[in-house]
Amino acid sequence: MKPGRVILMGAGPGDLDLLTRKAVRALLAADVLLLDELVCADLVELAPRARVMRVGKRGGCRSTPQDFIQRLMRRYALQGKTVVRVKGGEALLFGRAGEEIAFLEAAGIEVELVNGISAGLAAATSLGISLTHRGHCDGVSFVTAHTHDGTGPDWAALAKSRTTLVIYMGMQRIEAVCAALLAHLPGGTPAAVVQWASTPREARLVTRLDTLAGAAREAGMASPAVILVGDAIGQARRRSTAGAEPAQRVLGAA
């Protein structure tokens, strides 16, 4: 039997209007749909003929093992099916796509990639800021607080990089993240948390680095959320204190 194919698709942060036309075509072609935990539930309506399997992975929660997900993709692809592995955000950004591509290609399976909007970009949109505002930074660094070996990133180097920091998977250890950055950045450095970016559940907190952890805990903010740190975040303050769309809640501002 001729092998099928696997499509690794980023579904974006939750707003289905942000899906690309290419993503919609992939969903329509799907025989098997493997859905991550944070993918919008309504997305399955765009894959009317697919068998839907939920393979949730979420920090601090019981998750489907990565090797099991990879074996599922291989199994169905070798049966000649089109498998669409749907990940929240962007598949190529902290989505373990590299591991999956290598595993599938070693089995002789064709892999296609469909990009999605990352939660970090959706968070910046919500705050109304440019992550690369040239008056405030030299670029942007996307980083995970949950590294593979558990040691954490080089916060000192990141603090000195003069880039806007967009930190994923950091809410469980937000106190440690803030403490590490405060060893190298002023306490008044603008900072924010955006939870459930782009969805009706979205919440935004804009403050400063030395109060971020406490304010986020007091507001009950938790994953899925993105932490943003840097001078460019200061541009969000006026917009946040002025109010938000009806579907959003502004939890605080410096």
PDB file of C-alpha atoms in Angstrom, residues 1 13 24 43 46-47 64 69 75 79 115 120 133 144 152 182 209 235 243 248:
ATOM      1  CA  MET A   1       0.000   0.000   0.000  1.00  0.00           C
ATOM      2  CA  PRO A  13      -4.174  30.698  19.306  1.00  0.00           C
ATOM      3  CA  VAL A  24      -8.754  24.809   5.906  1.00  0.00           C
ATOM      4  CA  LEU A  43     -12.238  23.274  14.486  1.00  0.00           C
ATOM      5  CA  LEU A  46     -13.973  21.942   9.275  1.00  0.00           C
ATOM      6  CA  ALA A  47     -12.919  18.283   8.981  1.00  0.00           C
ATOM      7  CA  THR A  64      -0.556  11.876  25.929  1.00  0.00           C
ATOM      8  CA  ILE A  69       1.442  10.336  19.263  1.00  0.00           C
ATOM      9  CA  ARG A  75       0.339   3.836  11.873  1.00  0.00           C
ATOM     10  CA  GLN A  79      -2.444   2.689   6.049  1.00  0.00           C
ATOM     11  CA  ASN A 115       1.858  27.491   9.576  1.00  0.00           C
ATOM     12  CA  GLY A 120       2.959  35.330  21.250  1.00  0.00           C
ATOM     13  CA  HIS A 133       9.583  48.530  17.981  1.00  0.00           C
ATOM     14  CA  THR A 144      10.281  28.641  26.710  1.00  0.00           C
ATOM     15  CA  GLY A 152      15.815  26.877  32.272  1.00  0.00           C
ATOM     16  CA  LEU A 182      15.151  41.035  37.992  1.00  0.00           C
ATOM     17  CA  LEU A 209       8.490  43.287  36.063  1.00  0.00           C
ATOM     18  CA  GLN A 235       3.448  51.028  24.597  1.00  0.00           C
ATOM     19  CA  GLY A 243     -10.461  49.870  27.986  1.00  0.00           C
ATOM     20  CA  GLN A 248     -11.845  40.962  26.888  1.00  0.00           C
TER      21      GLN A 248
END
